[in-house]
PDB file of C-alpha atoms in Angstrom:
ATOM      1  CA  UNK A   1      24.265  15.109  23.833  1.00 34.00           C
ATOM      2  CA  UNK A   2      20.849  15.434  22.173  1.00 36.00           C
ATOM      3  CA  UNK A   3      20.226  13.325  19.092  1.00 43.00           C
ATOM      4  CA  UNK A   4      20.287  15.008  15.702  1.00 47.00           C
ATOM      5  CA  UNK A   5      16.760  16.074  14.826  1.00 50.00           C
ATOM      6  CA  UNK A   6      16.938  14.528  11.359  1.00 54.00           C
ATOM      7  CA  UNK A   7      17.897  11.133  12.874  1.00 62.00           C
ATOM      8  CA  UNK A   8      14.851  11.313  15.150  1.00 67.00           C
ATOM      9  CA  UNK A   9      12.661  12.323  12.222  1.00 66.00           C
ATOM     10  CA  UNK A  10      14.039   9.409  10.205  1.00 70.00           C
ATOM     11  CA  UNK A  11      12.974   7.018  12.978  1.00 79.00           C
ATOM     12  CA  UNK A  12       9.552   8.648  13.111  1.00 81.00           C
ATOM     13  CA  UNK A  13       9.019   8.166   9.384  1.00 78.00           C
ATOM     14  CA  UNK A  14      10.230   4.582   9.533  1.00 83.00           C
ATOM     15  CA  UNK A  15       8.064   3.846  12.565  1.00 88.00           C
ATOM     16  CA  UNK A  16       5.068   5.407  10.873  1.00 87.00           C
ATOM     17  CA  UNK A  17       5.520   3.063   7.926  1.00 86.00           C
ATOM     18  CA  UNK A  18       5.661   0.090  10.322  1.00 90.00           C
ATOM     19  CA  UNK A  19       2.438   1.275  11.941  1.00 92.00           C
ATOM     20  CA  UNK A  20       0.774   1.523   8.537  1.00 87.00           C
ATOM     21  CA  UNK A  21       1.892  -2.006   7.662  1.00 90.00           C
ATOM     22  CA  UNK A  22       0.594  -3.322  10.993  1.00 94.00           C
ATOM     23  CA  UNK A  23      -2.786  -1.691  10.486  1.00 93.00           C
ATOM     24  CA  UNK A  24      -3.004  -2.997   6.918  1.00 89.00           C
ATOM     25  CA  UNK A  25      -2.378  -6.491   8.286  1.00 92.00           C
ATOM     26  CA  UNK A  26      -5.177  -6.048  10.837  1.00 95.00           C
ATOM     27  CA  UNK A  27      -2.833  -6.556  13.790  1.00 95.00           C
ATOM     28  CA  UNK A  28      -3.082  -4.764  17.131  1.00 95.00           C
ATOM     29  CA  UNK A  29      -0.288  -3.342  19.251  1.00 93.00           C
ATOM     30  CA  UNK A  30      -0.824  -6.152  21.751  1.00 95.00           C
ATOM     31  CA  UNK A  31      -0.556  -8.814  19.047  1.00 95.00           C
ATOM     32  CA  UNK A  32       2.665  -7.302  17.696  1.00 94.00           C
ATOM     33  CA  UNK A  33       4.041  -7.101  21.241  1.00 93.00           C
ATOM     34  CA  UNK A  34       3.202 -10.755  21.848  1.00 94.00           C
ATOM     35  CA  UNK A  35       5.045 -11.716  18.667  1.00 93.00           C
ATOM     36  CA  UNK A  36       8.204  -9.938  19.862  1.00 92.00           C
ATOM     37  CA  UNK A  37       7.628 -10.973  23.493  1.00 92.00           C
ATOM     38  CA  UNK A  38       7.775  -7.378  24.639  1.00 93.00           C
ATOM     39  CA  UNK A  39       5.356  -4.732  25.894  1.00 93.00           C
ATOM     40  CA  UNK A  40       2.818  -2.926  23.734  1.00 93.00           C
ATOM     41  CA  UNK A  41       4.458   0.286  24.945  1.00 92.00           C
ATOM     42  CA  UNK A  42       7.702  -0.733  23.207  1.00 92.00           C
ATOM     43  CA  UNK A  43       5.888  -1.302  19.906  1.00 93.00           C
ATOM     44  CA  UNK A  44       4.241   2.093  20.320  1.00 94.00           C
ATOM     45  CA  UNK A  45       7.624   3.741  20.944  1.00 91.00           C
ATOM     46  CA  UNK A  46       9.002   2.104  17.787  1.00 91.00           C
ATOM     47  CA  UNK A  47       6.044   3.299  15.729  1.00 90.00           C
ATOM     48  CA  UNK A  48       6.319   6.865  17.018  1.00 91.00           C
ATOM     49  CA  UNK A  49      10.079   6.997  16.454  1.00 85.00           C
ATOM     50  CA  UNK A  50      11.065   7.229  20.099  1.00 87.00           C
ATOM     51  CA  UNK A  51      13.302   4.163  19.783  1.00 86.00           C
ATOM     52  CA  UNK A  52      14.849   2.329  16.834  1.00 85.00           C
ATOM     53  CA  UNK A  53      13.717  -1.154  15.869  1.00 87.00           C
ATOM     54  CA  UNK A  54      16.384  -3.877  15.941  1.00 86.00           C
ATOM     55  CA  UNK A  55      16.994  -5.672  12.595  1.00 84.00           C
ATOM     56  CA  UNK A  56      15.886  -9.053  13.991  1.00 86.00           C
ATOM     57  CA  UNK A  57      12.723  -7.509  15.428  1.00 91.00           C
ATOM     58  CA  UNK A  58      12.033  -5.790  12.124  1.00 91.00           C
ATOM     59  CA  UNK A  59      12.213  -9.083  10.233  1.00 91.00           C
ATOM     60  CA  UNK A  60       9.917 -10.694  12.785  1.00 93.00           C
ATOM     61  CA  UNK A  61       7.374  -7.889  12.466  1.00 94.00           C
ATOM     62  CA  UNK A  62       7.481  -7.975   8.667  1.00 93.00           C
ATOM     63  CA  UNK A  63       6.864 -11.729   8.799  1.00 94.00           C
ATOM     64  CA  UNK A  64       3.981 -11.200  11.223  1.00 95.00           C
ATOM     65  CA  UNK A  65       2.455  -8.529   8.981  1.00 94.00           C
ATOM     66  CA  UNK A  66       2.934 -10.756   5.896  1.00 92.00           C
ATOM     67  CA  UNK A  67       4.986  -8.050   4.167  1.00 88.00           C
ATOM     68  CA  UNK A  68       6.736  -9.451   1.114  1.00 84.00           C
ATOM     69  CA  UNK A  69       8.214  -8.357  -2.173  1.00 81.00           C
ATOM     70  CA  UNK A  70       9.201  -4.755  -2.801  1.00 80.00           C
ATOM     71  CA  UNK A  71       7.765  -3.405   0.452  1.00 80.00           C
ATOM     72  CA  UNK A  72       9.740  -5.890   2.526  1.00 85.00           C
ATOM     73  CA  UNK A  73      12.938  -5.314   0.558  1.00 82.00           C
ATOM     74  CA  UNK A  74      12.557  -1.536   0.845  1.00 80.00           C
ATOM     75  CA  UNK A  75      12.072  -1.646   4.610  1.00 84.00           C
ATOM     76  CA  UNK A  76      15.056  -3.955   5.092  1.00 84.00           C
ATOM     77  CA  UNK A  77      17.232  -1.861   2.773  1.00 76.00           C
ATOM     78  CA  UNK A  78      16.452   1.307   4.722  1.00 75.00           C
ATOM     79  CA  UNK A  79      17.063  -0.491   8.003  1.00 77.00           C
ATOM     80  CA  UNK A  80      20.484  -1.663   6.844  1.00 71.00           C
ATOM     81  CA  UNK A  81      21.478   1.868   5.862  1.00 65.00           C
ATOM     82  CA  UNK A  82      20.221   3.640   8.983  1.00 57.00           C
ATOM     83  CA  UNK A  83      23.197   4.629  11.047  1.00 50.00           C
ATOM     84  CA  UNK A  84      25.625   3.524   8.315  1.00 47.00           C
ATOM     85  CA  UNK A  85      25.271   6.536   6.035  1.00 50.00           C
ATOM     86  CA  UNK A  86      26.330   9.590   8.039  1.00 45.00           C
ATOM     87  CA  UNK A  87      27.100  11.139   4.658  1.00 49.00           C
ATOM     88  CA  UNK A  88      23.339  11.475   4.138  1.00 51.00           C
ATOM     89  CA  UNK A  89      22.714  13.419   7.344  1.00 49.00           C
ATOM     90  CA  UNK A  90      21.403  16.861   6.466  1.00 48.00           C
ATOM     91  CA  UNK A  91      21.668  15.991   2.766  1.00 46.00           C
ATOM     92  CA  UNK A  92      18.429  14.280   1.785  1.00 49.00           C
ATOM     93  CA  UNK A  93      14.811  15.302   2.097  1.00 49.00           C
ATOM     94  CA  UNK A  94      12.837  14.097   5.064  1.00 46.00           C
ATOM     95  CA  UNK A  95      11.133  10.939   3.791  1.00 58.00           C
ATOM     96  CA  UNK A  96      13.635  10.414   0.950  1.00 71.00           C
ATOM     97  CA  UNK A  97      15.470   7.574   2.682  1.00 72.00           C
ATOM     98  CA  UNK A  98      12.453   5.301   2.409  1.00 76.00           C
ATOM     99  CA  UNK A  99      12.005   6.300  -1.227  1.00 83.00           C
ATOM    100  CA  UNK A 100      15.553   5.132  -1.958  1.00 83.00           C
ATOM    101  CA  UNK A 101      14.680   1.707  -0.572  1.00 81.00           C
ATOM    102  CA  UNK A 102      11.688   1.439  -2.901  1.00 86.00           C
ATOM    103  CA  UNK A 103      13.641   2.760  -5.892  1.00 90.00           C
ATOM    104  CA  UNK A 104      16.191  -0.044  -5.436  1.00 85.00           C
ATOM    105  CA  UNK A 105      13.420  -2.617  -5.967  1.00 86.00           C
ATOM    106  CA  UNK A 106      11.513  -0.933  -8.794  1.00 92.00           C
ATOM    107  CA  UNK A 107      11.168  -2.564 -12.191  1.00 94.00           C
ATOM    108  CA  UNK A 108       9.470   0.443 -13.749  1.00 96.00           C
ATOM    109  CA  UNK A 109      10.096   4.130 -13.003  1.00 98.00           C
ATOM    110  CA  UNK A 110       7.908   6.854 -14.499  1.00 98.00           C
ATOM    111  CA  UNK A 111       8.769  10.481 -13.791  1.00 98.00           C
ATOM    112  CA  UNK A 112       7.377  13.839 -14.791  1.00 98.00           C
ATOM    113  CA  UNK A 113       9.487  16.922 -14.116  1.00 97.00           C
ATOM    114  CA  UNK A 114       8.464  20.483 -14.966  1.00 96.00           C
ATOM    115  CA  UNK A 115      11.461  22.249 -13.400  1.00 95.00           C
ATOM    116  CA  UNK A 116      14.623  20.194 -13.925  1.00 96.00           C
ATOM    117  CA  UNK A 117      16.094  17.167 -15.647  1.00 97.00           C
ATOM    118  CA  UNK A 118      15.180  13.965 -13.722  1.00 97.00           C
ATOM    119  CA  UNK A 119      17.846  12.933 -11.223  1.00 95.00           C
ATOM    120  CA  UNK A 120      18.663   9.558 -12.769  1.00 97.00           C
ATOM    121  CA  UNK A 121      19.636  11.341 -16.009  1.00 98.00           C
ATOM    122  CA  UNK A 122      21.538  14.322 -14.621  1.00 97.00           C
ATOM    123  CA  UNK A 123      25.196  15.005 -15.260  1.00 97.00           C
ATOM    124  CA  UNK A 124      27.409  15.576 -12.246  1.00 97.00           C
ATOM    125  CA  UNK A 125      27.893  19.250 -13.150  1.00 97.00           C
ATOM    126  CA  UNK A 126      24.178  19.902 -13.631  1.00 97.00           C
ATOM    127  CA  UNK A 127      23.298  18.133 -10.359  1.00 96.00           C
ATOM    128  CA  UNK A 128      25.875  20.250  -8.527  1.00 96.00           C
ATOM    129  CA  UNK A 129      24.581  23.518 -10.004  1.00 96.00           C
ATOM    130  CA  UNK A 130      21.003  22.507  -9.198  1.00 94.00           C
ATOM    131  CA  UNK A 131      21.888  21.799  -5.568  1.00 92.00           C
ATOM    132  CA  UNK A 132      23.695  25.120  -5.175  1.00 94.00           C
ATOM    133  CA  UNK A 133      20.720  26.936  -6.712  1.00 93.00           C
ATOM    134  CA  UNK A 134      18.474  25.264  -4.112  1.00 88.00           C
ATOM    135  CA  UNK A 135      20.564  26.830  -1.330  1.00 89.00           C
ATOM    136  CA  UNK A 136      22.987  24.033  -0.452  1.00 87.00           C
ATOM    137  CA  UNK A 137      26.473  24.812   0.755  1.00 89.00           C
ATOM    138  CA  UNK A 138      29.258  23.578  -1.546  1.00 92.00           C
ATOM    139  CA  UNK A 139      29.955  20.701   0.885  1.00 89.00           C
ATOM    140  CA  UNK A 140      26.322  19.560   1.028  1.00 86.00           C
ATOM    141  CA  UNK A 141      26.031  19.972  -2.745  1.00 90.00           C
ATOM    142  CA  UNK A 142      28.975  17.612  -3.246  1.00 91.00           C
ATOM    143  CA  UNK A 143      27.409  15.017  -0.967  1.00 87.00           C
ATOM    144  CA  UNK A 144      24.069  15.296  -2.732  1.00 88.00           C
ATOM    145  CA  UNK A 145      25.771  14.871  -6.094  1.00 92.00           C
ATOM    146  CA  UNK A 146      27.578  11.760  -4.833  1.00 90.00           C
ATOM    147  CA  UNK A 147      24.249  10.260  -3.759  1.00 87.00           C
ATOM    148  CA  UNK A 148      22.699  11.083  -7.124  1.00 90.00           C
ATOM    149  CA  UNK A 149      25.556   9.459  -9.017  1.00 93.00           C
ATOM    150  CA  UNK A 150      25.226   6.372  -6.792  1.00 89.00           C
ATOM    151  CA  UNK A 151      21.528   6.161  -7.659  1.00 90.00           C
ATOM    152  CA  UNK A 152      22.298   6.188 -11.372  1.00 95.00           C
ATOM    153  CA  UNK A 153      23.995   2.785 -10.990  1.00 93.00           C
ATOM    154  CA  UNK A 154      20.449   1.389 -11.183  1.00 92.00           C
ATOM    155  CA  UNK A 155      20.544   1.966 -14.926  1.00 95.00           C
ATOM    156  CA  UNK A 156      23.758  -0.024 -15.318  1.00 93.00           C
ATOM    157  CA  UNK A 157      22.452  -3.237 -13.808  1.00 92.00           C
ATOM    158  CA  UNK A 158      22.243  -6.413 -15.874  1.00 92.00           C
ATOM    159  CA  UNK A 159      18.462  -6.097 -15.614  1.00 92.00           C
ATOM    160  CA  UNK A 160      17.819  -2.376 -15.097  1.00 95.00           C
ATOM    161  CA  UNK A 161      14.380  -0.908 -14.465  1.00 96.00           C
ATOM    162  CA  UNK A 162      12.624   0.707 -17.386  1.00 98.00           C
ATOM    163  CA  UNK A 163      12.818   4.475 -16.954  1.00 98.00           C
ATOM    164  CA  UNK A 164      10.268   6.650 -18.717  1.00 98.00           C
ATOM    165  CA  UNK A 165      10.530  10.403 -18.205  1.00 98.00           C
ATOM    166  CA  UNK A 166       8.561  13.398 -19.416  1.00 98.00           C
ATOM    167  CA  UNK A 167      10.380  16.713 -19.044  1.00 98.00           C
ATOM    168  CA  UNK A 168       8.763  20.078 -19.562  1.00 98.00           C
ATOM    169  CA  UNK A 169      10.369  22.165 -22.289  1.00 97.00           C
ATOM    170  CA  UNK A 170      10.710  25.059 -19.837  1.00 96.00           C
ATOM    171  CA  UNK A 171      13.179  22.990 -17.776  1.00 97.00           C
ATOM    172  CA  UNK A 172      15.360  22.535 -20.858  1.00 97.00           C
ATOM    173  CA  UNK A 173      15.460  26.237 -21.655  1.00 96.00           C
ATOM    174  CA  UNK A 174      16.175  27.443 -18.113  1.00 94.00           C
ATOM    175  CA  UNK A 175      19.550  29.262 -18.101  1.00 92.00           C
ATOM    176  CA  UNK A 176      22.351  28.069 -15.826  1.00 92.00           C
ATOM    177  CA  UNK A 177      25.373  30.106 -14.651  1.00 87.00           C
ATOM    178  CA  UNK A 178      28.186  28.062 -16.210  1.00 91.00           C
ATOM    179  CA  UNK A 179      28.668  28.291 -19.992  1.00 93.00           C
ATOM    180  CA  UNK A 180      28.303  24.955 -21.729  1.00 96.00           C
ATOM    181  CA  UNK A 181      26.799  23.196 -18.694  1.00 97.00           C
ATOM    182  CA  UNK A 182      23.204  23.085 -19.900  1.00 97.00           C
ATOM    183  CA  UNK A 183      24.143  22.144 -23.441  1.00 97.00           C
ATOM    184  CA  UNK A 184      26.198  19.231 -22.095  1.00 97.00           C
ATOM    185  CA  UNK A 185      23.282  18.147 -19.904  1.00 98.00           C
ATOM    186  CA  UNK A 186      20.838  18.167 -22.803  1.00 98.00           C
ATOM    187  CA  UNK A 187      23.196  16.165 -25.003  1.00 98.00           C
ATOM    188  CA  UNK A 188      23.622  13.690 -22.166  1.00 98.00           C
ATOM    189  CA  UNK A 189      19.835  13.417 -21.922  1.00 98.00           C
ATOM    190  CA  UNK A 190      19.606  12.824 -25.682  1.00 98.00           C
ATOM    191  CA  UNK A 191      22.291  10.133 -25.465  1.00 97.00           C
ATOM    192  CA  UNK A 192      20.450   8.450 -22.577  1.00 97.00           C
ATOM    193  CA  UNK A 193      17.374   8.216 -24.785  1.00 97.00           C
ATOM    194  CA  UNK A 194      19.312   5.770 -26.946  1.00 96.00           C
ATOM    195  CA  UNK A 195      19.294   3.213 -24.123  1.00 97.00           C
ATOM    196  CA  UNK A 196      16.578   0.596 -24.796  1.00 96.00           C
ATOM    197  CA  UNK A 197      15.559   0.783 -21.113  1.00 97.00           C
ATOM    198  CA  UNK A 198      15.136   4.578 -21.167  1.00 98.00           C
ATOM    199  CA  UNK A 199      12.373   6.603 -22.822  1.00 98.00           C
ATOM    200  CA  UNK A 200      12.645  10.391 -22.895  1.00 98.00           C
ATOM    201  CA  UNK A 201       9.796  12.644 -23.970  1.00 98.00           C
ATOM    202  CA  UNK A 202       9.628  16.435 -23.932  1.00 98.00           C
ATOM    203  CA  UNK A 203       6.380  18.173 -23.098  1.00 98.00           C
ATOM    204  CA  UNK A 204       6.373  21.219 -25.407  1.00 97.00           C
ATOM    205  CA  UNK A 205       5.291  24.627 -24.197  1.00 94.00           C
ATOM    206  CA  UNK A 206       2.539  24.509 -26.808  1.00 95.00           C
ATOM    207  CA  UNK A 207       0.868  21.619 -24.936  1.00 95.00           C
ATOM    208  CA  UNK A 208      -0.938  24.113 -22.718  1.00 92.00           C
ATOM    209  CA  UNK A 209      -2.727  23.129 -19.514  1.00 95.00           C
ATOM    210  CA  UNK A 210      -2.561  19.562 -18.215  1.00 96.00           C
ATOM    211  CA  UNK A 211      -3.326  17.566 -15.015  1.00 95.00           C
ATOM    212  CA  UNK A 212       0.286  17.482 -13.776  1.00 95.00           C
ATOM    213  CA  UNK A 213       0.695  21.239 -13.435  1.00 93.00           C
ATOM    214  CA  UNK A 214       0.841  20.987  -9.640  1.00 91.00           C
ATOM    215  CA  UNK A 215       4.422  19.675  -9.802  1.00 94.00           C
ATOM    216  CA  UNK A 216       6.746  16.796 -10.528  1.00 96.00           C
ATOM    217  CA  UNK A 217       6.308  13.241  -9.303  1.00 97.00           C
ATOM    218  CA  UNK A 218       7.747   9.746  -9.616  1.00 97.00           C
ATOM    219  CA  UNK A 219       5.740   6.521  -9.933  1.00 98.00           C
ATOM    220  CA  UNK A 220       7.498   3.279  -9.007  1.00 96.00           C
ATOM    221  CA  UNK A 221       6.199  -0.048 -10.280  1.00 95.00           C
ATOM    222  CA  UNK A 222       7.489  -3.457  -9.171  1.00 91.00           C
ATOM    223  CA  UNK A 223       8.016  -6.854 -10.795  1.00 86.00           C
ATOM    224  CA  UNK A 224       5.586  -8.665  -8.494  1.00 80.00           C
ATOM    225  CA  UNK A 225       1.963  -7.834  -9.438  1.00 80.00           C
ATOM    226  CA  UNK A 226       0.913  -8.016  -5.775  1.00 78.00           C
ATOM    227  CA  UNK A 227       3.208  -5.064  -4.947  1.00 83.00           C
ATOM    228  CA  UNK A 228       1.227  -1.829  -5.353  1.00 86.00           C
ATOM    229  CA  UNK A 229       2.667   1.131  -7.223  1.00 93.00           C
ATOM    230  CA  UNK A 230       4.257   3.821  -5.066  1.00 92.00           C
ATOM    231  CA  UNK A 231       4.183   7.556  -5.820  1.00 95.00           C
ATOM    232  CA  UNK A 232       6.847   9.945  -4.552  1.00 94.00           C
ATOM    233  CA  UNK A 233       6.493  13.727  -4.448  1.00 93.00           C
ATOM    234  CA  UNK A 234       8.554  16.381  -2.726  1.00 86.00           C
ATOM    235  CA  UNK A 235       8.665  20.064  -2.007  1.00 80.00           C
ATOM    236  CA  UNK A 236      11.210  22.438  -0.524  1.00 74.00           C
ATOM    237  CA  UNK A 237      11.595  20.596   2.786  1.00 70.00           C
ATOM    238  CA  UNK A 238      10.240  17.045   2.617  1.00 74.00           C
ATOM    239  CA  UNK A 239       9.332  14.074   0.466  1.00 78.00           C
ATOM    240  CA  UNK A 240       6.164  12.014   0.627  1.00 85.00           C
ATOM    241  CA  UNK A 241       5.348   8.459  -0.425  1.00 85.00           C
ATOM    242  CA  UNK A 242       1.840   7.227  -1.071  1.00 88.00           C
ATOM    243  CA  UNK A 243       0.386   3.835  -1.951  1.00 85.00           C
ATOM    244  CA  UNK A 244      -3.261   4.808  -1.531  1.00 89.00           C
ATOM    245  CA  UNK A 245      -4.959   3.278  -4.601  1.00 91.00           C
ATOM    246  CA  UNK A 246      -7.147   6.261  -5.478  1.00 95.00           C
ATOM    247  CA  UNK A 247      -4.305   8.762  -5.201  1.00 95.00           C
ATOM    248  CA  UNK A 248      -1.934   6.523  -7.165  1.00 96.00           C
ATOM    249  CA  UNK A 249      -4.629   6.164  -9.821  1.00 97.00           C
ATOM    250  CA  UNK A 250      -4.724   9.962 -10.219  1.00 97.00           C
ATOM    251  CA  UNK A 251      -0.971  10.146 -10.724  1.00 97.00           C
ATOM    252  CA  UNK A 252      -1.049   7.308 -13.237  1.00 97.00           C
ATOM    253  CA  UNK A 253      -3.754   9.119 -15.203  1.00 97.00           C
ATOM    254  CA  UNK A 254      -1.783  12.379 -15.051  1.00 97.00           C
ATOM    255  CA  UNK A 255       1.367  10.682 -16.328  1.00 98.00           C
ATOM    256  CA  UNK A 256      -0.544   9.011 -19.139  1.00 98.00           C
ATOM    257  CA  UNK A 257      -1.942  12.381 -20.139  1.00 97.00           C
ATOM    258  CA  UNK A 258       1.410  14.221 -20.198  1.00 98.00           C
ATOM    259  CA  UNK A 259       2.834  11.340 -22.250  1.00 97.00           C
ATOM    260  CA  UNK A 260       0.027  11.834 -24.767  1.00 97.00           C
ATOM    261  CA  UNK A 261       0.720  15.569 -24.933  1.00 98.00           C
ATOM    262  CA  UNK A 262       4.492  15.135 -25.157  1.00 98.00           C
ATOM    263  CA  UNK A 263       6.505  14.823 -28.336  1.00 98.00           C
ATOM    264  CA  UNK A 264       7.345  11.362 -29.630  1.00 98.00           C
ATOM    265  CA  UNK A 265      10.732  10.050 -28.390  1.00 98.00           C
ATOM    266  CA  UNK A 266      12.521  10.710 -31.703  1.00 98.00           C
ATOM    267  CA  UNK A 267      11.087  14.240 -31.958  1.00 98.00           C
ATOM    268  CA  UNK A 268      12.026  14.826 -28.321  1.00 98.00           C
ATOM    269  CA  UNK A 269      15.657  13.959 -29.047  1.00 98.00           C
ATOM    270  CA  UNK A 270      15.648  16.358 -32.004  1.00 98.00           C
ATOM    271  CA  UNK A 271      14.355  19.128 -29.747  1.00 98.00           C
ATOM    272  CA  UNK A 272      16.978  18.340 -27.102  1.00 98.00           C
ATOM    273  CA  UNK A 273      19.733  18.872 -29.668  1.00 97.00           C
ATOM    274  CA  UNK A 274      18.050  22.023 -30.969  1.00 97.00           C
ATOM    275  CA  UNK A 275      17.749  23.553 -27.483  1.00 97.00           C
ATOM    276  CA  UNK A 276      21.309  22.505 -26.630  1.00 97.00           C
ATOM    277  CA  UNK A 277      22.544  24.588 -29.579  1.00 96.00           C
ATOM    278  CA  UNK A 278      20.694  27.631 -28.233  1.00 95.00           C
ATOM    279  CA  UNK A 279      22.427  27.563 -24.843  1.00 94.00           C
ATOM    280  CA  UNK A 280      25.675  29.481 -24.386  1.00 88.00           C
TER     281      UNK A 280
END
């Protein structure tokens, strides 16, 4: 039986990240092969997603490439989950699996969303309605909601990451089919803003044009200063991670700008309650 295409694509993404790490370390295929005592062709097949990398080989390669901190933890976390989470098959964006590994290690999460409430602050009912609106079947929607609720456990840790979100006012006013659902979501968002590790700002419609108009994004920062920030973006079919310094710098500047244009946290909470009252 042929392998599921999303499993093959998952290997390709993972292998591509290993190739990037090897190149960053200045190592050749032959050098990596010598480290694992295998052929260069095998390393190439791993990097192109033709075969999976064994956990022991992955650790050896990460050692050889001097990968430490958040990047190492993210790669190992994804490796541990591959093949153990059939519930994610057909549920998550291409490229999202690796993002989840990085999110687990983040100490600082900054997110701008123009279309919906950020995932870490969604209610179960809102997340379900959002997934159905995106075209998911009820079964897939339930599995996506379960994953989203699992992710929110990050905020309940003894030392949670600091989450700072900017949400466009248009996302708050968008109607939803079920009466009371949006009002409950906005009150939940206002309550979350009371957490000392969470900052919620609303970008008012009056703010006008700004550098983040192209779409939402998430910036992950890590406790170790040597770990570079990671930016995650997605569209209808796939997610993308980037650590390229110049591109990350642009996203950081865009987030700083939308923060400046957004309402202060206290004023944002007031608006959340006001908009909640306007929803049926």
